[in-house]
Short mmCIF file of C-alpha atoms and ligand atoms in Angstrom, two decimals:
data_model
loop_
_atom_site.label_atom_id
_atom_site.label_comp_id
_atom_site.label_asym_id
_atom_site.label_seq_id
_atom_site.Cartn_x
_atom_site.Cartn_y
_atom_site.Cartn_z
CA MET A 150 -6.64 28.52 35.35
CA ALA A 151 -5.16 25.80 33.23
CA LYS A 152 -4.05 22.64 34.92
CA THR A 153 -2.66 19.36 33.69
CA LYS A 154 -4.30 16.02 34.14
CA SER A 155 -3.64 12.50 33.02
CA VAL A 156 -5.84 10.90 30.40
CA PHE A 157 -5.60 7.52 28.73
CA PHE A 158 -6.07 7.11 24.97
CA CYS A 159 -6.57 3.99 22.88
CA LYS A 160 -3.74 3.75 20.34
CA GLU A 161 -6.07 2.11 17.86
CA CYS A 162 -9.18 4.27 17.81
CA GLY A 163 -8.35 7.27 19.96
CA ASN A 164 -11.01 6.48 22.57
CA GLU A 165 -10.48 8.42 25.80
CA SER A 166 -10.69 7.14 29.38
CA PRO A 167 -9.85 8.72 32.75
CA LYS A 168 -8.19 5.48 33.88
CA TRP A 169 -6.24 2.69 32.26
CA ILE A 170 -8.33 -0.15 30.86
CA GLY A 171 -7.13 -3.34 29.26
CA HIS A 172 -9.91 -3.79 26.71
CA CYS A 173 -11.06 -0.85 24.64
CA PRO A 174 -14.87 -0.51 24.66
CA GLY A 175 -14.62 1.56 21.44
CA CYS A 176 -12.80 -0.79 19.08
CA GLY A 177 -12.30 -3.95 21.11
CA ALA A 178 -8.48 -3.80 21.04
CA TRP A 179 -6.56 -5.28 23.96
CA ASN A 180 -3.81 -3.49 25.85
CA SER A 181 -4.00 -0.45 23.61
CA TYR A 182 -4.30 2.34 26.20
CA VAL A 183 -1.44 4.80 26.71
CA GLU A 184 -1.18 7.62 29.22
CA GLU A 185 -0.96 11.24 28.09
CA SER A 186 -1.17 14.50 29.98
CA VAL A 187 -3.58 17.12 28.69
CA VAL A 188 -4.32 20.63 29.87
CA VAL A 189 -7.84 21.28 31.09
CA GLY A 190 -9.52 24.66 31.25
CA LYS A 191 -6.99 26.10 28.82
CA ASP A 192 -7.91 28.95 26.51
CA LYS A 193 -8.83 27.28 23.23
CA SER A 194 -8.25 30.47 21.20
CA ALA A 195 -5.57 28.73 19.17
CA LYS A 196 -8.36 26.71 17.62
CA ASN A 197 -10.07 29.89 16.44
CA MET A 198 -7.10 30.74 14.24
CA ILE A 199 -8.92 28.89 11.50
CA ALA A 200 -11.87 31.24 11.46
CA VAL A 201 -12.58 30.71 7.76
CA ALA A 202 -13.87 27.21 8.27
CA SER A 203 -16.54 28.19 10.78
CA LYS A 204 -18.40 30.57 8.45
CA ALA A 205 -20.21 27.80 6.62
CA LYS A 206 -23.96 27.93 5.99
CA PRO A 207 -26.35 25.36 4.53
CA VAL A 208 -26.58 25.26 0.73
CA LYS A 209 -28.60 23.18 -1.73
CA VAL A 210 -26.80 20.19 -3.23
CA GLN A 211 -27.49 21.37 -6.79
CA ASP A 212 -26.00 24.77 -5.99
CA ILE A 213 -22.64 23.30 -5.00
CA SER A 214 -20.23 23.48 -7.90
CA SER A 215 -18.81 20.13 -8.80
CA ALA A 216 -15.08 19.74 -8.31
CA LYS A 217 -14.91 16.55 -10.34
CA GLU A 218 -13.31 17.91 -13.49
CA THR A 219 -10.66 19.93 -11.78
CA ARG A 220 -8.34 17.16 -10.69
CA LEU A 221 -4.75 18.19 -10.51
CA ASP A 222 -2.34 16.20 -12.62
CA LEU A 223 0.67 15.32 -10.46
CA GLU A 224 2.77 14.41 -13.51
CA CYS A 225 3.34 11.01 -11.98
CA GLY A 226 1.14 8.39 -13.64
CA GLU A 227 1.36 5.86 -10.83
CA LEU A 228 0.48 8.37 -8.10
CA ASN A 229 -2.35 9.81 -10.22
CA ARG A 230 -3.73 6.32 -10.66
CA VAL A 231 -3.61 5.54 -6.94
CA LEU A 232 -5.45 8.78 -6.18
CA GLY A 233 -8.16 7.89 -8.68
CA GLY A 234 -6.99 10.09 -11.56
CA GLY A 235 -5.23 13.03 -9.95
CA LEU A 236 -5.45 15.19 -6.89
CA VAL A 237 -8.82 16.62 -5.83
CA PRO A 238 -8.59 20.28 -4.72
CA GLY A 239 -8.83 20.71 -0.98
CA SER A 240 -8.32 17.04 -0.24
CA LEU A 241 -6.21 15.73 2.61
CA ILE A 242 -4.21 12.63 1.83
CA LEU A 243 -2.33 10.48 4.27
CA LEU A 244 0.75 8.72 2.93
CA GLY A 245 1.78 5.97 5.31
CA GLY A 246 4.81 3.74 5.29
CA GLU A 247 7.63 2.34 7.33
CA PRO A 248 10.64 4.56 7.98
CA GLY A 249 13.12 4.54 5.10
CA ILE A 250 10.72 3.17 2.52
CA GLY A 251 10.84 6.35 0.44
CA LYS A 252 7.87 8.52 1.45
CA SER A 253 9.86 11.75 1.59
CA THR A 254 11.60 10.89 -1.67
CA LEU A 255 8.31 10.23 -3.46
CA LEU A 256 6.64 13.47 -2.44
CA LEU A 257 9.74 15.63 -2.87
CA GLN A 258 10.11 14.22 -6.35
CA VAL A 259 6.49 15.04 -7.14
CA ALA A 260 6.99 18.55 -5.71
CA LEU A 261 10.08 19.11 -7.85
CA ARG A 262 8.49 17.84 -11.03
CA LEU A 263 5.50 20.18 -10.83
CA ARG A 264 7.21 23.18 -12.33
CA ASP A 265 4.14 25.32 -12.93
CA LYS A 266 2.60 24.71 -9.50
CA LYS A 267 3.60 26.30 -6.25
CA VAL A 268 4.40 23.54 -3.77
CA LEU A 269 5.06 24.10 -0.08
CA TYR A 270 7.05 21.27 1.48
CA VAL A 271 6.88 21.49 5.27
CA SER A 272 9.45 19.36 7.00
CA GLY A 273 9.67 18.74 10.71
CA GLU A 274 12.03 15.82 10.29
CA GLU A 275 14.89 17.03 8.19
CA SER A 276 16.76 20.30 7.94
CA ALA A 277 16.57 22.41 4.77
CA GLN A 278 20.13 21.29 3.91
CA GLN A 279 19.17 17.64 4.11
CA ILE A 280 16.22 18.24 1.81
CA LYS A 281 18.47 20.14 -0.56
CA MET A 282 20.84 17.15 -0.67
CA ARG A 283 17.94 14.87 -1.48
CA ALA A 284 16.73 17.25 -4.18
CA GLU A 285 20.21 17.21 -5.71
CA ARG A 286 20.15 13.45 -5.69
CA ILE A 287 16.82 13.43 -7.49
CA GLY A 288 18.38 15.94 -9.86
CA ILE A 289 15.50 18.28 -10.64
CA ALA A 290 15.72 22.01 -10.04
CA ASN A 291 12.46 23.86 -9.49
CA GLU A 292 12.13 27.35 -8.12
CA ASN A 293 8.42 26.98 -7.42
CA CYS A 294 9.08 24.43 -4.69
CA LEU A 295 9.35 26.06 -1.28
CA ILE A 296 10.80 24.33 1.77
CA LEU A 297 9.67 25.23 5.27
CA THR A 298 11.11 23.67 8.39
CA GLU A 299 8.40 24.22 10.99
CA THR A 300 6.39 22.03 13.34
CA ASN A 301 3.91 24.41 14.97
CA THR A 302 0.55 24.26 13.19
CA THR A 303 -0.37 27.88 13.89
CA GLU A 304 2.83 28.96 12.14
CA ILE A 305 2.31 26.53 9.29
CA ILE A 306 -1.24 27.78 8.73
CA ARG A 307 0.07 31.36 8.68
CA HIS A 308 2.54 30.36 5.96
CA PHE A 309 -0.24 28.64 4.03
CA GLU A 310 -2.19 31.91 4.02
CA ASP A 311 0.94 33.86 3.02
CA VAL A 312 2.33 31.62 0.33
CA LYS A 313 -1.02 30.34 -1.03
CA PRO A 314 0.51 27.13 -2.35
CA ASP A 315 -1.20 24.95 -4.97
CA ILE A 316 -0.14 21.84 -3.09
CA ALA A 317 1.24 21.34 0.40
CA ILE A 318 3.23 18.44 1.80
CA ILE A 319 3.66 17.86 5.54
CA ASP A 320 6.56 15.59 6.50
CA SER A 321 5.45 14.17 8.92
CA ILE A 322 2.22 14.33 10.94
CA GLN A 323 4.08 12.82 13.92
CA THR A 324 6.30 15.92 14.20
CA LEU A 325 3.49 18.50 14.16
CA GLU A 326 2.54 20.34 17.32
CA SER A 327 -0.58 22.33 18.00
CA SER A 328 -0.78 24.96 20.73
CA ALA A 329 -4.32 23.80 21.48
CA VAL A 330 -3.10 20.59 23.12
CA ASP A 331 -0.34 20.29 25.62
CA SER A 332 1.05 16.82 25.01
CA THR A 333 4.22 16.10 23.09
CA ALA A 334 4.46 15.82 19.29
CA GLY A 335 3.57 12.35 18.07
CA SER A 336 1.15 11.63 20.90
CA ILE A 337 -2.37 10.58 20.07
CA SER A 338 -4.03 13.81 21.17
CA GLN A 339 -1.50 15.84 19.11
CA ILE A 340 -1.88 13.72 16.00
CA ARG A 341 -5.65 13.93 16.23
CA GLU A 342 -5.65 17.70 16.80
CA THR A 343 -3.02 18.60 14.19
CA ALA A 344 -4.59 16.38 11.54
CA ALA A 345 -7.98 17.99 12.20
CA GLU A 346 -6.43 21.47 11.94
CA MET A 347 -4.66 20.61 8.69
CA ASN A 348 -7.91 19.22 7.33
CA LYS A 349 -9.72 22.48 8.10
CA VAL A 350 -7.05 24.56 6.33
CA ALA A 351 -6.91 22.22 3.35
CA LYS A 352 -10.68 22.56 2.95
CA SER A 353 -11.00 26.26 3.66
CA LEU A 354 -8.02 27.43 1.59
CA HIS A 355 -8.53 24.72 -1.08
CA VAL A 356 -4.97 23.52 -0.75
CA PRO A 357 -4.65 19.81 -1.39
CA THR A 358 -2.37 18.53 1.34
CA PHE A 359 -0.33 15.37 1.73
CA LEU A 360 0.39 14.22 5.26
CA ILE A 361 3.24 11.78 5.66
CA GLY A 362 2.65 9.34 8.51
CA HIS A 363 5.03 6.77 9.92
CA ILE A 364 3.78 3.32 10.48
CA THR A 365 4.25 1.75 13.87
CA LYS A 366 5.86 -1.66 14.28
CA ASP A 367 2.55 -3.50 14.14
CA GLY A 368 1.73 -1.88 10.80
CA SER A 369 -0.72 0.79 11.82
CA ILE A 370 -0.42 4.47 10.96
CA ALA A 371 -0.28 5.75 14.54
CA GLY A 372 -3.66 4.17 15.22
CA PRO A 373 -5.27 4.02 11.78
CA LYS A 374 -8.76 4.78 13.02
CA ILE A 375 -7.68 8.07 14.57
CA LEU A 376 -6.56 9.48 11.24
CA GLU A 377 -8.54 7.47 8.72
CA HIS A 378 -11.83 9.20 9.34
CA ILE A 379 -10.28 12.68 9.22
CA VAL A 380 -8.45 12.37 5.91
CA ASP A 381 -10.00 11.92 2.45
CA ALA A 382 -7.61 9.26 1.26
CA VAL A 383 -5.09 6.92 2.82
CA ILE A 384 -2.35 5.58 0.60
CA GLN A 385 0.36 3.28 1.81
CA PHE A 386 3.89 2.82 0.54
CA GLU A 387 5.11 -0.74 0.97
CA GLY A 388 7.92 -2.97 -0.08
CA ASP A 389 10.88 -4.89 1.11
CA ARG A 390 13.74 -2.53 1.77
CA HIS A 391 16.19 -5.05 0.37
CA TYR A 392 14.50 -4.96 -3.01
CA GLY A 393 14.04 -2.00 -5.28
CA PHE A 394 10.29 -2.42 -5.74
CA ARG A 395 7.84 -0.20 -3.91
CA VAL A 396 4.09 -0.62 -4.06
CA LEU A 397 1.79 2.31 -3.45
CA ARG A 398 -1.62 1.06 -2.36
CA THR A 399 -4.92 2.84 -1.82
CA ILE A 400 -6.37 1.94 1.57
CA LYS A 401 -9.20 4.45 1.51
CA ASN A 402 -10.25 6.97 -1.11
CA ARG A 403 -13.26 9.23 -0.93
CA PHE A 404 -12.75 10.22 -4.58
CA GLY A 405 -11.93 6.97 -6.29
CA SER A 406 -11.46 3.25 -6.11
CA SER A 407 -9.74 1.87 -3.06
CA SER A 408 -8.18 -1.04 -4.88
CA GLU A 409 -5.73 0.87 -7.02
CA LEU A 410 -2.04 0.20 -7.03
CA GLY A 411 1.06 2.01 -8.20
CA ILE A 412 4.50 0.51 -8.63
CA PHE A 413 7.84 2.23 -8.32
CA GLU A 414 11.45 1.24 -8.29
CA MET A 415 13.97 2.95 -6.00
CA ASN A 416 17.07 3.95 -7.91
CA ALA A 417 20.20 5.89 -7.09
CA ASN A 418 18.47 9.06 -8.25
CA GLY A 419 14.96 8.78 -6.89
CA LEU A 420 11.92 6.67 -7.67
CA ARG A 421 11.15 5.45 -11.14
CA GLU A 422 7.61 4.61 -12.20
CA VAL A 423 7.05 1.04 -13.30
CA SER A 424 4.19 0.96 -15.77
CA ASN A 425 4.73 -2.62 -16.99
CA PRO A 426 5.31 -4.63 -13.79
CA SER A 427 4.95 -8.08 -15.35
CA GLU A 428 7.87 -7.65 -17.69
CA ILE A 429 10.14 -6.78 -14.80
CA LEU A 430 8.83 -9.33 -12.30
CA LEU A 431 9.43 -12.22 -14.66
CA SER A 432 13.09 -13.08 -14.65
CA GLN A 433 14.62 -13.41 -18.08
CA ARG A 434 15.84 -16.94 -17.46
CA ASP A 435 17.26 -18.86 -20.39
CA GLU A 436 17.66 -22.33 -18.98
CA GLN A 437 14.67 -24.04 -17.41
CA VAL A 438 14.82 -24.89 -13.71
CA SER A 439 12.33 -26.90 -11.70
CA GLY A 440 10.30 -25.31 -8.92
CA ILE A 441 9.33 -22.12 -10.76
CA SER A 442 5.90 -21.20 -12.03
CA VAL A 443 4.26 -18.00 -13.17
CA ALA A 444 1.09 -16.80 -11.46
CA ALA A 445 -1.34 -14.48 -13.20
CA THR A 446 -2.38 -12.45 -10.17
CA LEU A 447 -4.32 -9.26 -9.65
CA GLU A 448 -3.07 -6.62 -7.28
CA GLY A 449 -6.05 -4.41 -6.70
CA LEU A 450 -7.40 -4.05 -10.22
CA ARG A 451 -4.08 -4.47 -11.87
CA PRO A 452 -3.07 -7.75 -13.49
CA MET A 453 0.49 -8.83 -12.79
CA MET A 454 2.52 -11.87 -13.69
CA ILE A 455 4.56 -12.96 -10.72
CA GLU A 456 7.13 -15.69 -10.46
CA THR A 457 6.56 -18.22 -7.70
CA GLN A 458 9.51 -20.32 -6.57
CA ALA A 459 9.37 -23.42 -4.44
CA LEU A 460 12.05 -25.70 -3.08
CA VAL A 461 11.07 -29.10 -1.73
CA SER A 462 13.79 -31.17 -0.11
CA THR A 463 14.04 -34.04 2.36
CA ALA A 464 13.87 -32.73 5.93
CA ALA A 465 17.19 -32.87 7.74
CA TYR A 466 15.49 -32.89 11.14
CA GLY A 467 12.46 -34.66 12.49
CA THR A 468 10.15 -31.71 12.09
CA PRO A 469 10.06 -30.44 8.50
CA GLN A 470 10.40 -26.72 7.95
CA ARG A 471 7.87 -24.63 6.07
CA SER A 472 8.87 -21.13 5.24
CA CYS A 473 7.35 -18.48 3.00
CA THR A 474 8.36 -15.06 1.74
CA GLY A 475 5.49 -13.01 0.39
CA PHE A 476 2.87 -15.72 0.98
CA ASP A 477 0.86 -16.87 3.99
CA THR A 478 2.51 -19.86 5.72
CA ARG A 479 -0.83 -21.22 6.93
CA ARG A 480 -2.11 -21.18 3.38
CA LEU A 481 1.02 -23.07 2.28
CA ASN A 482 0.42 -25.69 4.97
CA MET A 483 -3.14 -26.06 3.78
CA LEU A 484 -2.06 -26.53 0.15
CA LEU A 485 0.53 -29.11 1.24
CA ALA A 486 -2.16 -31.01 3.16
CA VAL A 487 -4.39 -30.97 0.08
CA LEU A 488 -1.55 -32.32 -2.08
CA GLU A 489 -0.88 -35.06 0.45
CA LYS A 490 -4.47 -36.11 1.01
CA ARG A 491 -6.05 -35.53 -2.41
CA ALA A 492 -3.20 -36.17 -4.81
CA GLY A 493 -1.15 -38.68 -2.85
CA PHE A 494 2.15 -36.79 -2.69
CA ARG A 495 4.20 -37.62 0.41
CA LEU A 496 5.24 -34.16 1.50
CA SER A 497 4.86 -34.52 5.26
CA MET A 498 8.56 -35.36 5.72
CA LYS A 499 9.82 -32.70 3.32
CA ASP A 500 11.06 -29.18 3.92
CA VAL A 501 9.15 -26.71 1.76
CA PHE A 502 10.34 -23.19 1.03
CA LEU A 503 8.30 -20.76 -0.98
CA ASN A 504 9.31 -17.42 -2.37
CA ILE A 505 7.40 -14.79 -4.32
CA ALA A 506 9.85 -12.97 -6.58
CA GLY A 507 10.54 -9.26 -6.32
CA GLY A 508 9.88 -9.03 -2.57
CA LEU A 509 6.17 -8.62 -3.17
CA ARG A 510 3.41 -9.88 -0.89
CA VAL A 511 0.49 -11.56 -2.58
CA ASP A 512 -2.93 -12.07 -0.99
CA ASP A 513 -4.73 -12.96 -4.20
CA PRO A 514 -6.15 -16.52 -3.84
CA ALA A 515 -5.55 -17.06 -7.56
CA ILE A 516 -1.87 -17.63 -6.81
CA ASP A 517 -2.74 -21.03 -5.21
CA LEU A 518 -2.46 -22.94 -8.46
CA ALA A 519 0.96 -21.49 -9.27
CA VAL A 520 2.14 -22.37 -5.75
CA VAL A 521 0.90 -25.94 -6.14
CA ALA A 522 2.52 -26.20 -9.57
CA ALA A 523 5.85 -24.88 -8.27
CA ILE A 524 5.81 -27.34 -5.34
CA LEU A 525 5.02 -30.28 -7.59
CA SER A 526 7.64 -29.16 -10.08
CA SER A 527 10.33 -29.00 -7.41
CA ASN A 528 9.23 -32.24 -5.77
CA GLU A 529 9.29 -34.20 -9.02
CA ASP A 530 12.20 -32.19 -10.44
CA ILE A 531 10.34 -31.51 -13.66
CA GLU A 532 10.57 -27.98 -14.97
CA ILE A 533 7.56 -25.97 -16.08
CA SER A 534 7.89 -23.88 -19.22
CA ASN A 535 8.28 -20.19 -18.43
CA ARG A 536 5.58 -19.55 -21.00
CA TYR A 537 2.92 -21.30 -18.88
CA SER A 538 0.93 -19.28 -16.39
CA PHE A 539 -1.55 -20.20 -13.66
CA ALA A 540 -4.62 -18.48 -12.23
CA ALA A 541 -6.97 -20.40 -9.91
CA GLU A 542 -7.74 -21.05 -6.29
CA VAL A 543 -7.29 -24.54 -4.84
CA GLY A 544 -10.04 -25.84 -2.55
CA LEU A 545 -9.79 -28.23 0.37
CA SER A 546 -10.96 -31.20 -1.64
CA GLY A 547 -8.36 -30.57 -4.32
CA GLU A 548 -10.81 -28.88 -6.67
CA ILE A 549 -9.65 -26.01 -8.84
CA ARG A 550 -11.90 -23.06 -8.12
CA SER A 551 -12.74 -20.03 -10.19
CA VAL A 552 -11.31 -16.58 -9.47
CA ASN A 553 -12.49 -13.07 -10.16
CA ARG A 554 -11.69 -10.99 -13.25
CA ILE A 555 -10.35 -13.91 -15.24
CA GLU A 556 -10.47 -11.96 -18.51
CA ALA A 557 -7.99 -9.41 -17.15
CA ARG A 558 -5.62 -12.22 -16.17
CA ILE A 559 -5.91 -13.98 -19.51
CA ALA A 560 -5.44 -10.71 -21.38
CA GLU A 561 -2.24 -10.03 -19.44
CA ALA A 562 -0.92 -13.53 -20.20
CA ASP A 563 -1.81 -12.95 -23.82
CA LYS A 564 -0.07 -9.58 -23.88
CA LEU A 565 3.14 -11.12 -22.56
CA GLY A 566 3.08 -13.81 -25.20
CA MET A 567 2.36 -16.72 -22.85
CA GLU A 568 1.71 -20.06 -24.51
CA LYS A 569 -0.80 -21.46 -21.99
CA ILE A 570 -2.81 -20.26 -19.03
CA PHE A 571 -4.23 -22.86 -16.61
CA VAL A 572 -7.56 -21.80 -15.11
CA SER A 573 -10.53 -23.38 -13.38
CA LYS A 574 -13.06 -24.97 -15.72
CA TYR A 575 -15.75 -22.98 -13.90
CA ASN A 576 -14.09 -19.81 -15.13
CA CYS A 577 -14.42 -20.92 -18.75
CA ARG A 578 -18.22 -20.77 -18.92
CA GLY A 579 -19.23 -18.13 -21.40
CA LEU A 580 -15.63 -17.11 -22.00
CA ASP A 581 -14.80 -16.02 -25.52
CA THR A 582 -11.54 -17.91 -26.03
CA SER A 583 -11.16 -16.93 -29.68
CA LYS A 584 -10.13 -13.42 -28.64
CA TYR A 585 -6.81 -14.63 -27.26
CA ASN A 586 -3.73 -16.24 -28.76
CA VAL A 587 -2.87 -17.88 -25.46
CA GLU A 588 -4.23 -21.39 -25.02
CA ILE A 589 -6.67 -21.56 -22.10
CA VAL A 590 -6.45 -24.89 -20.25
CA PRO A 591 -9.49 -25.63 -18.05
CA LEU A 592 -8.87 -27.74 -14.93
CA ALA A 593 -11.31 -29.31 -12.49
CA THR A 594 -8.98 -30.97 -9.98
CA ILE A 595 -5.33 -31.16 -9.04
CA GLY A 596 -5.24 -34.48 -10.92
CA ASP A 597 -6.02 -32.55 -14.14
CA LEU A 598 -3.13 -30.22 -13.44
CA ILE A 599 -0.70 -33.12 -13.12
CA LYS A 600 -1.98 -34.64 -16.37
CA ASN A 601 -1.62 -31.35 -18.28
CA MET A 602 1.65 -30.05 -16.88
P1 TYD B 43 13.14 8.32 2.48
O1 TYD B 43 12.37 9.03 1.45
O2 TYD B 43 14.00 9.15 3.39
O3 TYD B 43 12.21 7.41 3.37
P2 TYD B 43 11.06 7.83 4.41
O4 TYD B 43 10.76 9.25 4.20
O5 TYD B 43 9.94 6.90 4.05
O6 TYD B 43 11.59 7.52 5.76
O7 TYD B 43 14.01 7.22 1.70
C1 TYD B 43 15.16 6.81 2.21
C2 TYD B 43 15.76 5.66 1.48
O8 TYD B 43 15.73 5.76 0.09
C3 TYD B 43 17.19 5.61 1.91
O9 TYD B 43 17.46 4.31 2.36
C4 TYD B 43 17.95 5.97 0.69
C5 TYD B 43 17.04 5.64 -0.44
N1 TYD B 43 17.20 6.51 -1.60
C6 TYD B 43 17.65 5.97 -2.78
O10 TYD B 43 17.94 4.79 -2.89
N2 TYD B 43 17.77 6.79 -3.87
C7 TYD B 43 17.44 8.12 -3.83
O11 TYD B 43 17.54 8.81 -4.85
C8 TYD B 43 16.98 8.66 -2.60
C9 TYD B 43 16.64 10.12 -2.48
C10 TYD B 43 16.87 7.83 -1.50
MG1 MG B 44 11.10 10.81 5.56
#
């Protein structure tokens, strides 16, 4: 006889415990256990619905046909790039992102564009009418795109077998329910079970499947470790909702590089691919203003020119304010301390505000030099030409340090017709400067920057 009992799960890694514990022995997270009721001794026949998957037998590696060449073109360059050159048959991809960022829009748009592929869009979040309204907004009609509003996995799998879609989209994993577990949709045991079931179907029926997953407040996809090891790829849709830009990032990819990046812009009629980010991220300013510099950064493998803006003003209160958008505040404090100690600028009584244009977040250390340049420019009220760009890390002793893939950064500056690019002198060893029209200015210390600016 089936009976219900209480079990505790770790939100981070899915570890199970019969009682609540404060510190997870599995992943080391604190206060991550939540209570869920599960049914014990229940007939697990629902799991056997996917009988196809269990008929596997050992085969030699050389006898397995390679699936490498048969990547599916999604007719969306940015998404193809993030997936490592298209969709691998039978793969399960998790698309994570905060609510309202545009996950449903992105995948519905892809589904509608693929006219010669049968796409099954399973929605547990919105009604068919709501999806229709969205499709009208995107403005593409496609009769090969089927919409199914269903949340029970057994039913969904039945439809998969019926329809035999070329691609399936599940919106979202948090709404799916499996009969094999008794807890509510969105709970850890349900997410784990339904994702595992969808993975089995994707593999056995060779239907590449996208799972949409909402991100919790602290930025994890319903406990990333629960899903990450089940799926083949995790891609994340990010961006500031107040700006149009959306960045699609690869977090994990079994079939490609995990440092790829796609850029989109949200418009009134869907998402537009942005294939030349630098040209859009640099504002077309005519007059020169102080406090702005251009950083030659790399997002993943992709070079991007980003405008960095700083405002330095005398503090109105005793404690100066330091505030950053798109940059780490601790890093800013460190750079300010370096400027104070190594270059003699009195910034300790100044408010400093820093802003990365376009609502983007930059982790690339090569942006340091542009940040320093923008701060100095604002502090001294001397403008920097918008045809100068910067790419170097700044060390604690005020030294200008080398950064990775400098050629890609210089090439991007060159492509955009920049006049100068300021780099570390250590990056210039063995660099063929004659290839580029842009003047490469090697720097050793912050003092050199001030002399050359
Ligand atoms: P949505 O795809 O519903 O987000 P998610 O599935 O990640 O929760 O996107 C919703 C937002 O996108 C909403 O604020 C409206 C906006 N949007 C546009 O600006 N243009 C469009 O063409 C569409 C369809 C949505
Ligand atoms: Mg949605």
